[in-house]
Coordinates of C-alpha atoms in Angstrom, one line a residue:
M179 CA 98.1 123.3 113.4
A180 CA 94.8 121.6 113.2
S181 CA 94.2 118.4 115.3
W182 CA 95.9 115.2 114.3
R183 CA 93.9 112.6 112.4
A184 CA 93.5 108.9 112.4
F185 CA 95.7 107.1 109.9
G186 CA 93.1 104.6 108.6
R187 CA 92.4 102.0 111.3
T188 CA 96.0 101.6 112.4
G189 CA 95.5 103.6 115.6
V190 CA 98.3 106.0 114.5
K191 CA 97.6 109.7 114.7
V192 CA 99.1 112.0 112.0
S193 CA 99.3 115.7 111.4
P194 CA 97.0 117.0 108.6
L195 CA 100.1 118.2 106.7
A196 CA 103.0 115.8 106.0
L197 CA 106.5 116.8 105.0
G198 CA 107.5 115.5 101.6
A199 CA 111.3 115.2 101.2
M200 CA 111.4 114.8 97.4
N201 CA 112.9 118.3 97.0
F202 CA 115.8 117.6 99.4
G203 CA 119.0 116.7 97.6
A204 CA 120.3 117.2 94.0
R205 CA 116.8 117.2 92.5
G206 CA 115.8 120.3 94.5
N207 CA 117.7 121.8 97.4
P208 CA 121.3 120.3 97.5
D209 CA 122.3 122.2 100.6
H210 CA 122.1 119.5 103.3
D211 CA 122.3 121.9 106.3
D212 CA 119.5 124.1 104.9
A213 CA 117.3 121.1 104.2
I214 CA 117.9 119.8 107.7
K215 CA 116.8 123.2 109.1
I216 CA 113.6 123.1 107.0
I217 CA 112.8 119.6 108.4
H218 CA 113.4 120.8 111.9
W219 CA 111.2 123.9 111.4
A220 CA 108.4 121.6 110.0
L221 CA 108.6 119.3 113.1
D222 CA 108.7 122.3 115.4
A223 CA 105.5 123.5 113.7
G224 CA 103.7 120.3 114.6
I225 CA 104.2 118.1 111.5
N226 CA 104.9 114.5 112.6
V227 CA 104.9 112.7 109.2
I228 CA 107.9 112.7 106.8
D229 CA 107.6 111.0 103.4
T230 CA 110.5 110.2 101.2
A231 CA 111.7 107.5 98.7
D232 CA 114.9 105.7 97.8
V233 CA 114.8 107.2 94.3
Y234 CA 114.5 110.8 95.4
S235 CA 117.9 112.1 94.4
Q236 CA 119.1 108.5 94.3
G237 CA 119.0 108.1 98.1
E238 CA 120.3 111.5 99.0
S239 CA 116.9 112.6 100.3
E240 CA 116.8 109.6 102.7
E241 CA 120.3 110.5 103.9
I242 CA 119.3 114.1 104.6
V243 CA 116.2 112.9 106.5
G244 CA 118.3 110.5 108.5
K245 CA 120.7 113.3 109.5
A246 CA 117.8 115.6 110.5
L247 CA 116.3 112.9 112.8
E248 CA 119.5 112.5 114.8
G249 CA 119.6 113.6 118.4
G250 CA 116.3 112.2 119.7
R251 CA 113.8 113.4 117.0
R252 CA 113.2 110.0 115.4
D253 CA 110.8 108.6 118.0
D254 CA 108.3 111.3 117.5
V255 CA 108.2 111.0 113.7
F256 CA 106.0 108.7 111.6
L257 CA 108.6 108.0 108.9
A258 CA 107.5 106.8 105.5
T259 CA 109.6 105.8 102.5
K260 CA 109.1 103.9 99.3
F261 CA 110.7 101.3 97.0
H262 CA 110.2 100.3 93.4
G263 CA 112.1 102.8 91.2
Q264 CA 115.6 102.0 89.9
V265 CA 118.4 103.0 92.3
G266 CA 121.8 103.4 90.6
D267 CA 122.8 102.0 87.3
H268 CA 122.1 98.3 87.9
P269 CA 118.9 97.2 86.1
G270 CA 118.2 94.7 88.9
H271 CA 118.0 97.4 91.6
Q272 CA 114.3 98.1 91.1
G273 CA 110.9 96.6 91.2
N274 CA 108.7 94.9 93.7
S275 CA 110.3 91.4 93.9
R276 CA 111.2 89.8 97.2
R277 CA 114.8 89.8 96.1
W278 CA 114.9 93.6 95.6
I279 CA 112.7 94.5 98.6
V280 CA 115.0 92.8 101.1
R281 CA 118.0 94.6 99.7
A282 CA 116.1 97.9 99.3
V283 CA 114.9 98.0 102.8
E284 CA 118.4 97.5 104.3
D285 CA 119.7 100.3 102.1
S286 CA 116.9 102.7 103.2
L287 CA 117.4 101.8 106.9
R288 CA 121.1 102.6 106.5
R289 CA 120.5 105.9 104.8
L290 CA 117.7 106.9 107.2
N291 CA 120.0 105.9 110.1
T292 CA 117.1 104.1 111.9
D293 CA 116.3 100.5 112.9
H294 CA 112.8 100.6 111.5
I295 CA 110.6 102.3 109.0
D296 CA 107.1 103.2 110.1
L297 CA 105.5 103.0 106.6
Y298 CA 107.1 101.2 103.7
Q299 CA 105.3 101.8 100.5
A300 CA 105.3 100.2 97.0
H301 CA 105.9 103.4 95.0
R302 CA 104.2 101.9 91.9
P303 CA 102.7 98.6 90.9
D304 CA 105.1 96.1 89.2
P305 CA 103.4 94.2 86.4
A306 CA 106.3 91.8 86.2
T307 CA 106.0 90.7 89.8
D308 CA 103.2 88.6 91.4
F309 CA 101.5 90.9 94.0
E310 CA 101.4 88.0 96.4
E311 CA 105.2 87.8 96.3
T312 CA 105.5 91.5 97.2
L313 CA 103.0 91.2 100.1
G314 CA 104.7 88.1 101.4
A315 CA 108.1 89.9 101.5
L316 CA 106.5 92.9 103.3
D317 CA 104.8 90.7 105.8
D318 CA 108.2 89.2 106.6
L319 CA 109.6 92.6 107.2
V320 CA 106.8 93.5 109.6
H321 CA 107.5 90.3 111.6
Q322 CA 111.2 91.0 111.6
G323 CA 110.6 94.5 113.1
K324 CA 112.2 96.3 110.2
I325 CA 108.9 98.0 109.2
R326 CA 105.8 98.7 111.2
Y327 CA 103.3 99.0 108.4
H328 CA 103.3 98.8 104.6
G329 CA 101.1 100.4 102.0
T330 CA 100.9 101.3 98.3
S331 CA 101.2 104.3 96.1
V332 CA 99.3 105.1 92.8
H333 CA 97.7 101.6 92.7
S334 CA 94.5 101.2 90.8
P335 CA 91.2 100.4 92.6
A336 CA 91.4 96.8 91.4
Q337 CA 95.0 96.5 92.7
I338 CA 94.0 98.0 96.1
V339 CA 91.2 95.4 96.4
E340 CA 93.5 92.6 95.3
G341 CA 96.0 93.5 98.0
Q342 CA 93.3 93.3 100.7
W343 CA 92.1 90.0 99.3
I344 CA 95.5 88.4 99.0
A345 CA 96.4 89.4 102.6
E346 CA 93.1 88.0 103.9
R347 CA 93.4 84.7 102.0
R348 CA 97.1 84.2 102.9
G349 CA 96.8 85.5 106.5
L350 CA 99.3 88.3 105.8
V351 CA 99.7 91.7 107.3
R352 CA 97.5 93.8 104.9
P353 CA 98.4 97.1 103.2
V354 CA 97.2 99.9 105.5
S355 CA 97.5 102.9 103.2
E356 CA 97.5 104.3 99.7
Q357 CA 99.3 107.4 98.4
V358 CA 97.5 109.3 95.7
P359 CA 97.7 112.5 93.6
Y360 CA 94.8 114.7 94.7
S361 CA 94.2 118.4 94.1
L362 CA 91.7 120.9 92.8
L363 CA 92.8 120.0 89.2
V364 CA 93.3 116.2 89.7
R365 CA 90.1 114.8 91.2
S366 CA 89.9 111.4 89.5
N367 CA 90.6 109.5 92.7
E368 CA 87.3 110.7 94.1
R369 CA 85.6 108.2 91.8
E370 CA 86.9 104.9 93.4
V371 CA 90.2 105.1 95.3
L372 CA 89.1 107.4 98.1
P373 CA 85.8 105.6 98.6
L374 CA 87.7 102.3 98.7
A375 CA 90.1 103.8 101.3
E376 CA 87.2 104.6 103.5
K377 CA 85.6 101.1 103.0
Y378 CA 88.8 99.3 103.9
G379 CA 90.0 101.7 106.6
L380 CA 93.1 102.7 104.7
G381 CA 95.2 105.8 105.6
V382 CA 95.6 108.2 102.7
L383 CA 98.6 110.4 102.0
A384 CA 97.6 112.9 99.3
Y385 CA 100.4 114.3 97.2
G386 CA 100.6 117.0 94.6
P387 CA 98.0 119.3 96.2
L388 CA 99.4 122.1 94.0
A389 CA 98.9 120.0 90.9
A390 CA 102.6 120.0 90.0
G391 CA 102.7 123.8 90.2
W392 CA 99.6 124.6 88.3
L393 CA 98.0 125.9 91.6
S394 CA 101.1 127.8 92.8
G395 CA 99.8 131.0 91.2
R396 CA 102.6 131.0 88.6
Y397 CA 100.4 129.6 85.8
R398 CA 98.2 132.4 84.7
A399 CA 96.7 133.4 81.3
G400 CA 98.9 135.9 79.6
A401 CA 101.8 135.4 82.0
Q402 CA 105.3 134.3 81.0
Q403 CA 105.9 130.6 80.8
P404 CA 107.3 129.5 84.2
T405 CA 110.5 127.6 84.1
S406 CA 110.8 124.3 85.9
Y407 CA 112.8 121.0 85.8
R408 CA 109.5 119.3 85.2
E409 CA 109.3 120.8 81.7
N410 CA 112.2 118.6 80.5
L411 CA 110.9 115.5 82.3
I412 CA 107.5 115.7 80.6
P413 CA 107.6 117.9 77.5
G414 CA 104.4 119.8 76.8
R415 CA 102.7 118.9 80.1
F416 CA 103.4 122.4 81.5
D417 CA 103.2 124.5 78.3
I418 CA 100.7 127.2 79.0
A419 CA 100.4 127.8 75.2
A420 CA 99.6 124.2 74.4
P421 CA 96.0 123.7 73.2
Q422 CA 95.6 120.6 75.4
N423 CA 96.4 122.7 78.5
A424 CA 93.8 125.4 77.7
A425 CA 91.0 123.9 79.9
K426 CA 93.4 123.3 82.8
L427 CA 94.8 126.9 82.5
A428 CA 91.2 128.3 82.5
A429 CA 90.3 126.2 85.6
A430 CA 93.4 127.4 87.4
E431 CA 92.5 131.0 86.5
A432 CA 89.0 130.6 87.8
L433 CA 90.2 128.9 91.0
A434 CA 92.7 131.8 91.5
E435 CA 89.8 134.3 91.2
L436 CA 87.7 132.2 93.7
A437 CA 90.6 132.2 96.2
E438 CA 90.9 136.0 95.8
E439 CA 87.2 136.4 96.5
A440 CA 87.5 134.3 99.6
G441 CA 90.4 136.3 100.8
L442 CA 92.8 133.4 100.5
P443 CA 96.0 132.8 98.7
L444 CA 95.5 130.2 95.9
I445 CA 98.0 127.8 97.6
H446 CA 95.9 127.9 100.9
L447 CA 92.7 127.2 98.9
A448 CA 94.4 124.2 97.2
L449 CA 95.9 122.7 100.4
A450 CA 92.6 123.2 102.4
F451 CA 90.7 121.5 99.6
A452 CA 92.9 118.4 99.5
S453 CA 92.8 118.2 103.3
H454 CA 89.0 118.5 103.3
H455 CA 88.1 115.1 101.8
P456 CA 87.1 112.7 104.7
A457 CA 89.3 109.9 103.3
V458 CA 92.5 112.0 103.3
S459 CA 94.7 111.5 106.4
S460 CA 97.5 113.9 105.6
V461 CA 98.4 116.1 102.7
I462 CA 102.0 116.0 101.6
I463 CA 103.8 119.4 101.1
G464 CA 107.2 119.5 99.4
P465 CA 109.0 122.7 100.3
R466 CA 112.4 123.5 98.9
T467 CA 112.9 126.6 101.0
R468 CA 111.9 128.0 104.3
E469 CA 109.6 130.5 102.5
H470 CA 107.8 127.6 100.8
L471 CA 107.3 125.9 104.2
D472 CA 105.9 129.0 105.9
T473 CA 103.5 129.5 103.0
Y474 CA 102.2 126.0 103.2
L475 CA 101.9 126.0 107.0
G476 CA 99.6 129.0 106.7
A477 CA 97.0 126.8 105.2
S478 CA 96.8 124.4 108.1
D479 CA 93.9 126.0 109.9
V480 CA 91.9 127.1 106.8
T481 CA 88.3 125.9 106.7
L482 CA 86.4 126.0 103.5
T483 CA 82.7 126.8 103.6
T484 CA 80.0 124.8 101.7
D485 CA 79.6 127.7 99.4
I486 CA 83.3 127.7 98.4
L487 CA 83.3 123.9 98.0
D488 CA 80.2 124.2 95.7
R489 CA 81.9 126.8 93.6
I490 CA 85.0 124.6 93.3
D491 CA 82.7 121.7 92.0
E492 CA 81.3 124.1 89.4
I493 CA 84.8 124.9 88.1
V494 CA 86.2 121.4 88.3
P495 CA 83.5 118.7 88.6
P496 CA 84.1 115.9 91.2
G497 CA 86.1 113.1 89.7
H498 CA 87.5 115.1 86.9
V499 CA 91.0 115.1 85.6
F500 CA 92.4 117.2 82.7
H501 CA 95.3 115.0 81.6
L502 CA 95.8 111.2 82.2
R503 CA 99.4 111.8 83.1
D504 CA 98.3 113.9 86.0
T505 CA 96.9 110.7 87.7
G506 CA 100.4 109.7 88.6
A507 CA 100.8 106.7 86.2
I508 CA 99.3 105.7 82.9
P509 CA 98.1 102.1 83.2
P510 CA 100.2 99.6 81.1
A511 CA 97.0 98.5 79.3
V512 CA 96.6 102.0 78.1
A513 CA 100.2 103.0 77.6
D514 CA 101.3 99.9 75.7
A515 CA 99.6 99.6 72.3
A516 CA 100.5 95.9 72.0
R517 CA 98.1 95.2 75.0
R518 CA 95.2 96.8 73.2
R519 CA 95.5 95.2 69.8
R520 CA 95.0 91.7 68.5
S521 CA 98.1 90.4 66.8
L522 CA 97.5 90.0 63.0

């Protein structure tokens, strides 16, 4: 695997590929023993970052990761997890409030079977909670030794800057990272978020390098509609016959042809592209099987030439995104009509 990279300005070194654990548990691979083997294979291959979240299969993913790190493997892993989404049926078990964070971190520590989390991330912004309260609670956790660093995920450029400003004004431990969707088909974060990460020295974990499956090679013009659990989660987003997906499908087709010309599997082209941006510290892969993992690992040493990168820019212009939902979260000011209209 290619040389490890700096994780922002933390001094931590991370592998160019990170193991995402979202597919371990009921949501993906429910076989704990098999999932643990996949984790071990990834670590043996040189991956040192594992990223999970408390909502992935409602804590089951964290439990699997915790089991996999028993027996002396924990110390060599940069372990990241996230809070925010609702865990269980209780409506109060979610969000970014101090009250929930101090409960959520204890639950994650227990499931992960560890005494500390290396990177604790706010999975999404929480409009109902003052950002200053969230950062104050995370600062306390750092000083208590329960987490080493904290960061954000899918936060807007304004929120990223606000987090840095609040931390400086209050003398708090600042957020050191941002997790973003980034791929050949989802390039909107090139506009502001990735440049901001470079400006503030933030580590970047890029997820969705295969654009939620659109770059897996399964979505091709004239092919049969692939089946996926995502179809039910977001109806229409993955329908290859839908008019709104025509441009995305055409781009995926053109990128597949480019990969073939370059002598690369489309998946390798996609992973190499996401890893190529200078702001990206590590690209998250989410294997469900050993076969998936081996395919992803094959991209770790792929280098893209300037010519190929230029061809990519012609197919999908820098900063472009085909669907707002692909950016990870629709801003409340856009999603909520009441916030865009004067009351009569």
